[in-house]
Amino acid sequence: MRELSESDDDPLGLQLAALGVLDDLGTVVGWSRRAQDLTGYPGPEVIGRSAFEVLVDPRDLPAVRDAAAACRKAGVWFGMLTVRHRGGEQVELGLRVSEFSRGDAREWCLAGAPAADVLEWRRDRAVLDGLYRRCPVGLVVHGPDMRILRVNRAIERFAGVTAAELRDRPVGVLLVPDDARKAVDRVRRVLRTGRSLVYSEQYARLERDPARERVVSVSSFPMTDPAGRVLGVAEMIEDITDRHRAQRRLALLAEASSHVGTTLDMGQTAWELTDVLVPHLADHASVDLLDPVVRGDEPARALMEPVVRVAMCSAGGQEHCPRAPREEPLDYAPGTPQARCLTDGRPVLAPALPSALWSLEPGTGQAVPPGAHSLIVVPLAARGLVLGVMSLWRSRRPDSFEADDLTLASELAARAALSIDNARRFAQQQQTSLTLQSSLLPSAVPQQPAIEATPRYLPAAAGPGLGGDWFDVIPLSGARVALVVGDVVGRGLHAAATMGRLRTAVHTLASLDLEPDEVLSRLDDLVNLLAAEVETARERPATQQTVSATCLYAVYDPISRRCSAARAGHPPPVVTSPDGRAELLDLPAGPPLGLGGLPFEAREFELAEGSLITLYTNGLIGERTLDADESLARLCAAVSRPADPLEETCQAVVDALVPARPADDIALVIARTRVLPERNVASWQLPQEATAATRARSLVTAKLAEWGLEHLTFTTELVVSELVTNAYRYASDPVTLRLIRERSLVCEVSDGSHTSPHLRRAGSTDEGGRGLFLVAQMTERWGTRYSRDGKTVWAEQPLASG
């Protein structure tokens, strides 16, 4: 089969065009089959006749005569003319007219084709010419033998050589070996599979300039003839180096945004920064902070402070780079880029390092990594303070740092500096919070007749400030005790201060001997007041948070062995019976403090002597690696041995549930219940009659003699007489008198009235009003507590005589 030539697709070529021959007078002397098809005139009808008469409409004669005149003058003509078809319609043709001689006669050869075909072919030729001469995208044509057949001028400019020098050279001839290997593999794959590869990116570093990074996007496709034979591979090559660098910088910024500053630890933030920079931007990176910054203080603005190297990372590994800050500070030699950067706060770009390298540490001579040839130093500045410097070196990569690299490094340093300064400020705040919180939490749990209690407080290992967790064991009247745990929403100084206010409020409410649900209701009112103060503040500090809290309040009576508890959005306590069965106490959840207007519900239950009641904050069961059910199951298992010492039980809970670095503060209180012996309690029902006080004095005197407390008889008779008399006067229900002997002697008088007795100073002429005054003067303390059935007035005396 004959090979196709370059012009086989030319519609005006000899093989495709309609051909006609005219003599010098315009008479048709030759006519082809293709001409007959286009015009409808067979050869016998036109040969020997004038072409102007047969093929040209009279209206088109002026244009035809102009074309004929131009042809006679130039000897050749090309253009578009309208020819009359045999059927009468007009046919637009593209014509190429050439002069030739036959003997002494001059004749004209006309080659014609439909105008649309001619225009399409000429556009294709213009596109092809543009690809090779004017297209900014490179074009390379490879033969089946993997050699270059042709390149366009864009490739000449990219490679720096002419097309003639590249012809018949192998694929990838000008590239460094690694990049050439990828180019060869790509062309070979297209030849083998016959499938195109679109937008394949690769490095294209030239052997004559290997230090210059170049990245190209290549689209490869096979070239075939009409028979399907592969003639070679064509590749469109676009230089995308600038776009690649921009994308890489954006990716580095995105990675830094998500990986730098994940914790409030200055050293960890510095390491995250160096890990992002190496090896994407530099071969070596270090972060040096001013010594006061490492300690959490604010650096001086005008003084040159020593620095501490907190992070150093190298592309070859980090085995010689300590992750912990150095113990000894370092002093930069005057005139070094680091010293200049610290002094004026401006970045330094050194594309080529001098041969005499400066020393950062006296005696080491190793301030600059071996082989480093380019350096960037940028300040770590935040909120107008220079905190330190970041140094970047290149030693393995041959290309030097550029201005764009300096811009990128400065952006990364600015973001990291904010995180480092936040960590520094957090260290200050944490120390202040620790001091405040240690003064707000109880230093020790007082010994109680009702329970044996052991608390444990575990601060979070990290986080934005301390939490607002607290606990309390509060003695109440009648040998009872209140157990409290709470958790303020949020962290930091605000949470710690709010915790202190709530803890004080709980103590105040506990002294009123209110029921647990009533205590929570009053506490809820207080939280709403605190929240209102925050909302109406003119200048709201940045650390201010929404005021909200959870709380659990329980009261245990060692005489009745009854415990009453209520909770406000807090986890329920775990109760362990003396036989080791541990389970969650079924308490209504209640809303968190601060919602306002919602009720709280208390529930009462009985506890056997030796039972454990475990109160805790959400941090104990909120570990993310465990779900809530598994955490509670572990907690119940850890407190299932009620006879063990409470310190051991607390440690068992910590070991089972608390990670090495807890994410939240944890407050834990484990209490073992006690029961007051019956012999230490005496209770009588007094009749509602005038002789009730006399009867009460008689009963008290006898019981004190039985207990060996005769030295308290006078005072106790006076107290009982006054309290019973008041109950007789102002109450309608039967009166109950109770004596409790524990660490003190407690005298209680209960009645069904809710009228509160008041202490007042009687005048000299008043006949009454001195009873409670005498009670207050002769006892250690006294008070009133209320229940749903009435009230109880109580007074305590120390057991010791005098």
mmCIF file with all atom_site columns, C-alpha atoms in Angstrom, residues 366-510:
data_model
loop_
_atom_site.group_PDB
_atom_site.id
_atom_site.type_symbol
_atom_site.label_atom_id
_atom_site.label_alt_id
_atom_site.label_comp_id
_atom_site.label_asym_id
_atom_site.label_entity_id
_atom_site.label_seq_id
_atom_site.pdbx_PDB_ins_code
_atom_site.Cartn_x
_atom_site.Cartn_y
_atom_site.Cartn_z
_atom_site.occupancy
_atom_site.B_iso_or_equiv
_atom_site.pdbx_formal_charge
_atom_site.auth_seq_id
_atom_site.auth_comp_id
_atom_site.auth_asym_id
_atom_site.auth_atom_id
_atom_site.pdbx_PDB_model_num
ATOM 1   C CA . GLN A 1 366 ? 28.152  23.653 65.086  1.00 0.00 ? 366 GLN A CA 1
ATOM 2   C CA . ALA A 1 367 ? 25.629  26.475 64.840  1.00 0.00 ? 367 ALA A CA 1
ATOM 3   C CA . VAL A 1 368 ? 25.024  25.684 61.153  1.00 0.00 ? 368 VAL A CA 1
ATOM 4   C CA . PRO A 1 369 ? 24.243  22.100 60.078  1.00 0.00 ? 369 PRO A CA 1
ATOM 5   C CA . PRO A 1 370 ? 26.976  20.446 57.969  1.00 0.00 ? 370 PRO A CA 1
ATOM 6   C CA . GLY A 1 371 ? 26.731  21.314 54.286  1.00 0.00 ? 371 GLY A CA 1
ATOM 7   C CA . ALA A 1 372 ? 24.197  24.095 54.760  1.00 0.00 ? 372 ALA A CA 1
ATOM 8   C CA . HIS A 1 373 ? 24.360  26.586 51.902  1.00 0.00 ? 373 HIS A CA 1
ATOM 9   C CA . SER A 1 374 ? 21.256  28.737 52.394  1.00 0.00 ? 374 SER A CA 1
ATOM 10  C CA . LEU A 1 375 ? 19.545  30.195 55.488  1.00 0.00 ? 375 LEU A CA 1
ATOM 11  C CA . ILE A 1 376 ? 16.304  31.861 56.528  1.00 0.00 ? 376 ILE A CA 1
ATOM 12  C CA . VAL A 1 377 ? 15.796  33.375 59.985  1.00 0.00 ? 377 VAL A CA 1
ATOM 13  C CA . VAL A 1 378 ? 12.376  34.764 60.899  1.00 0.00 ? 378 VAL A CA 1
ATOM 14  C CA . PRO A 1 379 ? 11.180  36.217 64.209  1.00 0.00 ? 379 PRO A CA 1
ATOM 15  C CA . LEU A 1 380 ? 8.522   34.517 66.266  1.00 0.00 ? 380 LEU A CA 1
ATOM 16  C CA . ALA A 1 381 ? 6.496   37.605 67.121  1.00 0.00 ? 381 ALA A CA 1
ATOM 17  C CA . ALA A 1 382 ? 3.003   37.870 68.553  1.00 0.00 ? 382 ALA A CA 1
ATOM 18  C CA . ARG A 1 383 ? 1.044   40.785 69.995  1.00 0.00 ? 383 ARG A CA 1
ATOM 19  C CA . GLY A 1 384 ? 3.986   43.124 69.524  1.00 0.00 ? 384 GLY A CA 1
ATOM 20  C CA . LEU A 1 385 ? 6.471   40.888 71.362  1.00 0.00 ? 385 LEU A CA 1
ATOM 21  C CA . VAL A 1 386 ? 9.394   38.981 69.859  1.00 0.00 ? 386 VAL A CA 1
ATOM 22  C CA . LEU A 1 387 ? 9.314   35.578 71.551  1.00 0.00 ? 387 LEU A CA 1
ATOM 23  C CA . GLY A 1 388 ? 12.233  33.987 69.718  1.00 0.00 ? 388 GLY A CA 1
ATOM 24  C CA . VAL A 1 389 ? 13.465  33.040 66.255  1.00 0.00 ? 389 VAL A CA 1
ATOM 25  C CA . MET A 1 390 ? 12.999  30.211 63.774  1.00 0.00 ? 390 MET A CA 1
ATOM 26  C CA . SER A 1 391 ? 16.006  29.211 61.653  1.00 0.00 ? 391 SER A CA 1
ATOM 27  C CA . LEU A 1 392 ? 15.794  27.201 58.416  1.00 0.00 ? 392 LEU A CA 1
ATOM 28  C CA . TRP A 1 393 ? 18.729  25.701 56.501  1.00 0.00 ? 393 TRP A CA 1
ATOM 29  C CA . ARG A 1 394 ? 19.101  23.860 53.210  1.00 0.00 ? 394 ARG A CA 1
ATOM 30  C CA . SER A 1 395 ? 21.921  21.386 52.725  1.00 0.00 ? 395 SER A CA 1
ATOM 31  C CA . ARG A 1 396 ? 20.550  18.408 50.779  1.00 0.00 ? 396 ARG A CA 1
ATOM 32  C CA . ARG A 1 397 ? 18.421  20.338 48.315  1.00 0.00 ? 397 ARG A CA 1
ATOM 33  C CA . PRO A 1 398 ? 20.655  22.135 45.807  1.00 0.00 ? 398 PRO A CA 1
ATOM 34  C CA . ASP A 1 399 ? 18.345  25.103 45.245  1.00 0.00 ? 399 ASP A CA 1
ATOM 35  C CA . SER A 1 400 ? 18.711  28.091 47.549  1.00 0.00 ? 400 SER A CA 1
ATOM 36  C CA . PHE A 1 401 ? 15.984  29.855 49.478  1.00 0.00 ? 401 PHE A CA 1
ATOM 37  C CA . GLU A 1 402 ? 14.098  32.513 47.525  1.00 0.00 ? 402 GLU A CA 1
ATOM 38  C CA . ALA A 1 403 ? 11.969  35.498 48.438  1.00 0.00 ? 403 ALA A CA 1
ATOM 39  C CA . ASP A 1 404 ? 8.790   33.377 48.148  1.00 0.00 ? 404 ASP A CA 1
ATOM 40  C CA . ASP A 1 405 ? 10.260  30.908 50.651  1.00 0.00 ? 405 ASP A CA 1
ATOM 41  C CA . LEU A 1 406 ? 10.919  33.782 53.058  1.00 0.00 ? 406 LEU A CA 1
ATOM 42  C CA . THR A 1 407 ? 7.301   34.939 52.721  1.00 0.00 ? 407 THR A CA 1
ATOM 43  C CA . LEU A 1 408 ? 6.028   31.433 53.413  1.00 0.00 ? 408 LEU A CA 1
ATOM 44  C CA . ALA A 1 409 ? 8.349   30.956 56.401  1.00 0.00 ? 409 ALA A CA 1
ATOM 45  C CA . SER A 1 410 ? 7.262   34.301 57.848  1.00 0.00 ? 410 SER A CA 1
ATOM 46  C CA . GLU A 1 411 ? 3.589   33.335 57.534  1.00 0.00 ? 411 GLU A CA 1
ATOM 47  C CA . LEU A 1 412 ? 4.172   29.994 59.248  1.00 0.00 ? 412 LEU A CA 1
ATOM 48  C CA . ALA A 1 413 ? 6.238   31.633 61.984  1.00 0.00 ? 413 ALA A CA 1
ATOM 49  C CA . ALA A 1 414 ? 3.532   34.226 62.621  1.00 0.00 ? 414 ALA A CA 1
ATOM 50  C CA . ARG A 1 415 ? 0.893   31.517 63.054  1.00 0.00 ? 415 ARG A CA 1
ATOM 51  C CA . ALA A 1 416 ? 3.122   29.434 65.295  1.00 0.00 ? 416 ALA A CA 1
ATOM 52  C CA . ALA A 1 417 ? 4.084   32.477 67.361  1.00 0.00 ? 417 ALA A CA 1
ATOM 53  C CA . LEU A 1 418 ? 0.444   33.059 68.259  1.00 0.00 ? 418 LEU A CA 1
ATOM 54  C CA . SER A 1 419 ? 0.174   29.461 69.472  1.00 0.00 ? 419 SER A CA 1
ATOM 55  C CA . ILE A 1 420 ? 3.401   29.775 71.447  1.00 0.00 ? 420 ILE A CA 1
ATOM 56  C CA . ASP A 1 421 ? 2.246   33.021 73.031  1.00 0.00 ? 421 ASP A CA 1
ATOM 57  C CA . ASN A 1 422 ? -1.095  31.427 73.853  1.00 0.00 ? 422 ASN A CA 1
ATOM 58  C CA . ALA A 1 423 ? 0.809   28.598 75.538  1.00 0.00 ? 423 ALA A CA 1
ATOM 59  C CA . ARG A 1 424 ? 2.891   31.125 77.470  1.00 0.00 ? 424 ARG A CA 1
ATOM 60  C CA . ARG A 1 425 ? -0.183  33.009 78.616  1.00 0.00 ? 425 ARG A CA 1
ATOM 61  C CA . PHE A 1 426 ? -1.842  29.709 79.467  1.00 0.00 ? 426 PHE A CA 1
ATOM 62  C CA . ALA A 1 427 ? 1.103   28.781 81.687  1.00 0.00 ? 427 ALA A CA 1
ATOM 63  C CA . GLN A 1 428 ? 0.650   32.062 83.536  1.00 0.00 ? 428 GLN A CA 1
ATOM 64  C CA . GLN A 1 429 ? -3.077  31.548 83.872  1.00 0.00 ? 429 GLN A CA 1
ATOM 65  C CA . GLN A 1 430 ? -2.669  27.947 84.947  1.00 0.00 ? 430 GLN A CA 1
ATOM 66  C CA . GLN A 1 431 ? -0.279  28.886 87.730  1.00 0.00 ? 431 GLN A CA 1
ATOM 67  C CA . THR A 1 432 ? -2.655  31.579 88.930  1.00 0.00 ? 432 THR A CA 1
ATOM 68  C CA . SER A 1 433 ? -5.589  29.177 88.699  1.00 0.00 ? 433 SER A CA 1
ATOM 69  C CA . LEU A 1 434 ? -3.699  26.524 90.637  1.00 0.00 ? 434 LEU A CA 1
ATOM 70  C CA . THR A 1 435 ? -3.029  28.985 93.422  1.00 0.00 ? 435 THR A CA 1
ATOM 71  C CA . LEU A 1 436 ? -6.626  30.160 93.445  1.00 0.00 ? 436 LEU A CA 1
ATOM 72  C CA . GLN A 1 437 ? -8.135  26.705 93.273  1.00 0.00 ? 437 GLN A CA 1
ATOM 73  C CA . SER A 1 438 ? -5.913  25.271 95.982  1.00 0.00 ? 438 SER A CA 1
ATOM 74  C CA . SER A 1 439 ? -7.172  28.025 98.266  1.00 0.00 ? 439 SER A CA 1
ATOM 75  C CA . LEU A 1 440 ? -10.807 27.360 97.336  1.00 0.00 ? 440 LEU A CA 1
ATOM 76  C CA . LEU A 1 441 ? -10.889 23.580 97.713  1.00 0.00 ? 441 LEU A CA 1
ATOM 77  C CA . PRO A 1 442 ? -10.985 22.046 101.212 1.00 0.00 ? 442 PRO A CA 1
ATOM 78  C CA . SER A 1 443 ? -7.499  21.251 102.440 1.00 0.00 ? 443 SER A CA 1
ATOM 79  C CA . ALA A 1 444 ? -8.727  18.300 104.513 1.00 0.00 ? 444 ALA A CA 1
ATOM 80  C CA . VAL A 1 445 ? -11.968 16.490 105.309 1.00 0.00 ? 445 VAL A CA 1
ATOM 81  C CA . PRO A 1 446 ? -12.921 16.827 109.000 1.00 0.00 ? 446 PRO A CA 1
ATOM 82  C CA . GLN A 1 447 ? -13.654 13.693 110.971 1.00 0.00 ? 447 GLN A CA 1
ATOM 83  C CA . GLN A 1 448 ? -17.365 12.990 111.071 1.00 0.00 ? 448 GLN A CA 1
ATOM 84  C CA . PRO A 1 449 ? -19.410 10.715 113.355 1.00 0.00 ? 449 PRO A CA 1
ATOM 85  C CA . ALA A 1 450 ? -21.716 9.875  110.461 1.00 0.00 ? 450 ALA A CA 1
ATOM 86  C CA . ILE A 1 451 ? -19.157 8.791  107.843 1.00 0.00 ? 451 ILE A CA 1
ATOM 87  C CA . GLU A 1 452 ? -15.554 8.055  107.098 1.00 0.00 ? 452 GLU A CA 1
ATOM 88  C CA . ALA A 1 453 ? -14.697 9.986  103.923 1.00 0.00 ? 453 ALA A CA 1
ATOM 89  C CA . THR A 1 454 ? -11.681 10.108 101.604 1.00 0.00 ? 454 THR A CA 1
ATOM 90  C CA . PRO A 1 455 ? -11.569 12.644 98.750  1.00 0.00 ? 455 PRO A CA 1
ATOM 91  C CA . ARG A 1 456 ? -9.309  12.750 95.714  1.00 0.00 ? 456 ARG A CA 1
ATOM 92  C CA . TYR A 1 457 ? -8.838  15.686 93.349  1.00 0.00 ? 457 TYR A CA 1
ATOM 93  C CA . LEU A 1 458 ? -6.994  15.183 90.019  1.00 0.00 ? 458 LEU A CA 1
ATOM 94  C CA . PRO A 1 459 ? -6.404  18.259 87.829  1.00 0.00 ? 459 PRO A CA 1
ATOM 95  C CA . ALA A 1 460 ? -6.348  17.878 84.059  1.00 0.00 ? 460 ALA A CA 1
ATOM 96  C CA . ALA A 1 461 ? -2.921  17.300 82.555  1.00 0.00 ? 461 ALA A CA 1
ATOM 97  C CA . ALA A 1 462 ? -3.532  19.849 79.814  1.00 0.00 ? 462 ALA A CA 1
ATOM 98  C CA . GLY A 1 463 ? -6.193  22.218 78.646  1.00 0.00 ? 463 GLY A CA 1
ATOM 99  C CA . PRO A 1 464 ? -7.165  25.870 78.601  1.00 0.00 ? 464 PRO A CA 1
ATOM 100 C CA . GLY A 1 465 ? -6.929  26.498 82.358  1.00 0.00 ? 465 GLY A CA 1
ATOM 101 C CA . LEU A 1 466 ? -8.186  24.596 85.360  1.00 0.00 ? 466 LEU A CA 1
ATOM 102 C CA . GLY A 1 467 ? -11.675 23.246 85.691  1.00 0.00 ? 467 GLY A CA 1
ATOM 103 C CA . GLY A 1 468 ? -14.354 24.177 88.178  1.00 0.00 ? 468 GLY A CA 1
ATOM 104 C CA . ASP A 1 469 ? -14.745 20.797 89.889  1.00 0.00 ? 469 ASP A CA 1
ATOM 105 C CA . TRP A 1 470 ? -15.196 20.842 93.661  1.00 0.00 ? 470 TRP A CA 1
ATOM 106 C CA . PHE A 1 471 ? -16.211 18.620 96.558  1.00 0.00 ? 471 PHE A CA 1
ATOM 107 C CA . ASP A 1 472 ? -17.185 19.123 100.179 1.00 0.00 ? 472 ASP A CA 1
ATOM 108 C CA . VAL A 1 473 ? -18.036 17.207 103.345 1.00 0.00 ? 473 VAL A CA 1
ATOM 109 C CA . ILE A 1 474 ? -20.128 19.516 105.544 1.00 0.00 ? 474 ILE A CA 1
ATOM 110 C CA . PRO A 1 475 ? -21.165 18.659 109.139 1.00 0.00 ? 475 PRO A CA 1
ATOM 111 C CA . LEU A 1 476 ? -24.827 19.327 109.896 1.00 0.00 ? 476 LEU A CA 1
ATOM 112 C CA . SER A 1 477 ? -26.894 19.414 113.031 1.00 0.00 ? 477 SER A CA 1
ATOM 113 C CA . GLY A 1 478 ? -28.044 16.202 114.656 1.00 0.00 ? 478 GLY A CA 1
ATOM 114 C CA . ALA A 1 479 ? -24.768 14.375 113.783 1.00 0.00 ? 479 ALA A CA 1
ATOM 115 C CA . ARG A 1 480 ? -25.753 14.416 110.111 1.00 0.00 ? 480 ARG A CA 1
ATOM 116 C CA . VAL A 1 481 ? -23.394 15.178 107.241 1.00 0.00 ? 481 VAL A CA 1
ATOM 117 C CA . ALA A 1 482 ? -23.758 16.645 103.746 1.00 0.00 ? 482 ALA A CA 1
ATOM 118 C CA . LEU A 1 483 ? -21.760 15.295 100.803 1.00 0.00 ? 483 LEU A CA 1
ATOM 119 C CA . VAL A 1 484 ? -21.346 17.619 97.833  1.00 0.00 ? 484 VAL A CA 1
ATOM 120 C CA . VAL A 1 485 ? -19.680 17.402 94.429  1.00 0.00 ? 485 VAL A CA 1
ATOM 121 C CA . GLY A 1 486 ? -20.039 19.926 91.638  1.00 0.00 ? 486 GLY A CA 1
ATOM 122 C CA . ASP A 1 487 ? -18.623 20.922 88.284  1.00 0.00 ? 487 ASP A CA 1
ATOM 123 C CA . VAL A 1 488 ? -18.699 24.426 86.800  1.00 0.00 ? 488 VAL A CA 1
ATOM 124 C CA . VAL A 1 489 ? -18.949 24.525 83.014  1.00 0.00 ? 489 VAL A CA 1
ATOM 125 C CA . GLY A 1 490 ? -15.799 25.904 81.413  1.00 0.00 ? 490 GLY A CA 1
ATOM 126 C CA . ARG A 1 491 ? -12.197 26.236 82.464  1.00 0.00 ? 491 ARG A CA 1
ATOM 127 C CA . GLY A 1 492 ? -9.743  28.820 83.698  1.00 0.00 ? 492 GLY A CA 1
ATOM 128 C CA . LEU A 1 493 ? -9.855  31.561 86.299  1.00 0.00 ? 493 LEU A CA 1
ATOM 129 C CA . HIS A 1 494 ? -13.509 32.291 85.671  1.00 0.00 ? 494 HIS A CA 1
ATOM 130 C CA . ALA A 1 495 ? -14.481 28.678 86.331  1.00 0.00 ? 495 ALA A CA 1
ATOM 131 C CA . ALA A 1 496 ? -12.301 28.512 89.450  1.00 0.00 ? 496 ALA A CA 1
ATOM 132 C CA . ALA A 1 497 ? -13.747 31.770 90.811  1.00 0.00 ? 497 ALA A CA 1
ATOM 133 C CA . THR A 1 498 ? -17.305 30.640 90.091  1.00 0.00 ? 498 THR A CA 1
ATOM 134 C CA . MET A 1 499 ? -16.563 27.339 91.807  1.00 0.00 ? 499 MET A CA 1
ATOM 135 C CA . GLY A 1 500 ? -15.424 29.229 94.918  1.00 0.00 ? 500 GLY A CA 1
ATOM 136 C CA . ARG A 1 501 ? -18.610 31.287 94.987  1.00 0.00 ? 501 ARG A CA 1
ATOM 137 C CA . LEU A 1 502 ? -20.814 28.240 94.572  1.00 0.00 ? 502 LEU A CA 1
ATOM 138 C CA . ARG A 1 503 ? -18.930 26.309 97.245  1.00 0.00 ? 503 ARG A CA 1
ATOM 139 C CA . THR A 1 504 ? -19.382 29.192 99.677  1.00 0.00 ? 504 THR A CA 1
ATOM 140 C CA . ALA A 1 505 ? -23.068 29.355 98.796  1.00 0.00 ? 505 ALA A CA 1
ATOM 141 C CA . VAL A 1 506 ? -23.471 25.622 99.419  1.00 0.00 ? 506 VAL A CA 1
ATOM 142 C CA . HIS A 1 507 ? -21.907 26.022 102.876 1.00 0.00 ? 507 HIS A CA 1
ATOM 143 C CA . THR A 1 508 ? -24.318 28.844 103.640 1.00 0.00 ? 508 THR A CA 1
ATOM 144 C CA . LEU A 1 509 ? -27.329 26.886 102.416 1.00 0.00 ? 509 LEU A CA 1
ATOM 145 C CA . ALA A 1 510 ? -26.179 23.784 104.285 1.00 0.00 ? 510 ALA A CA 1
#
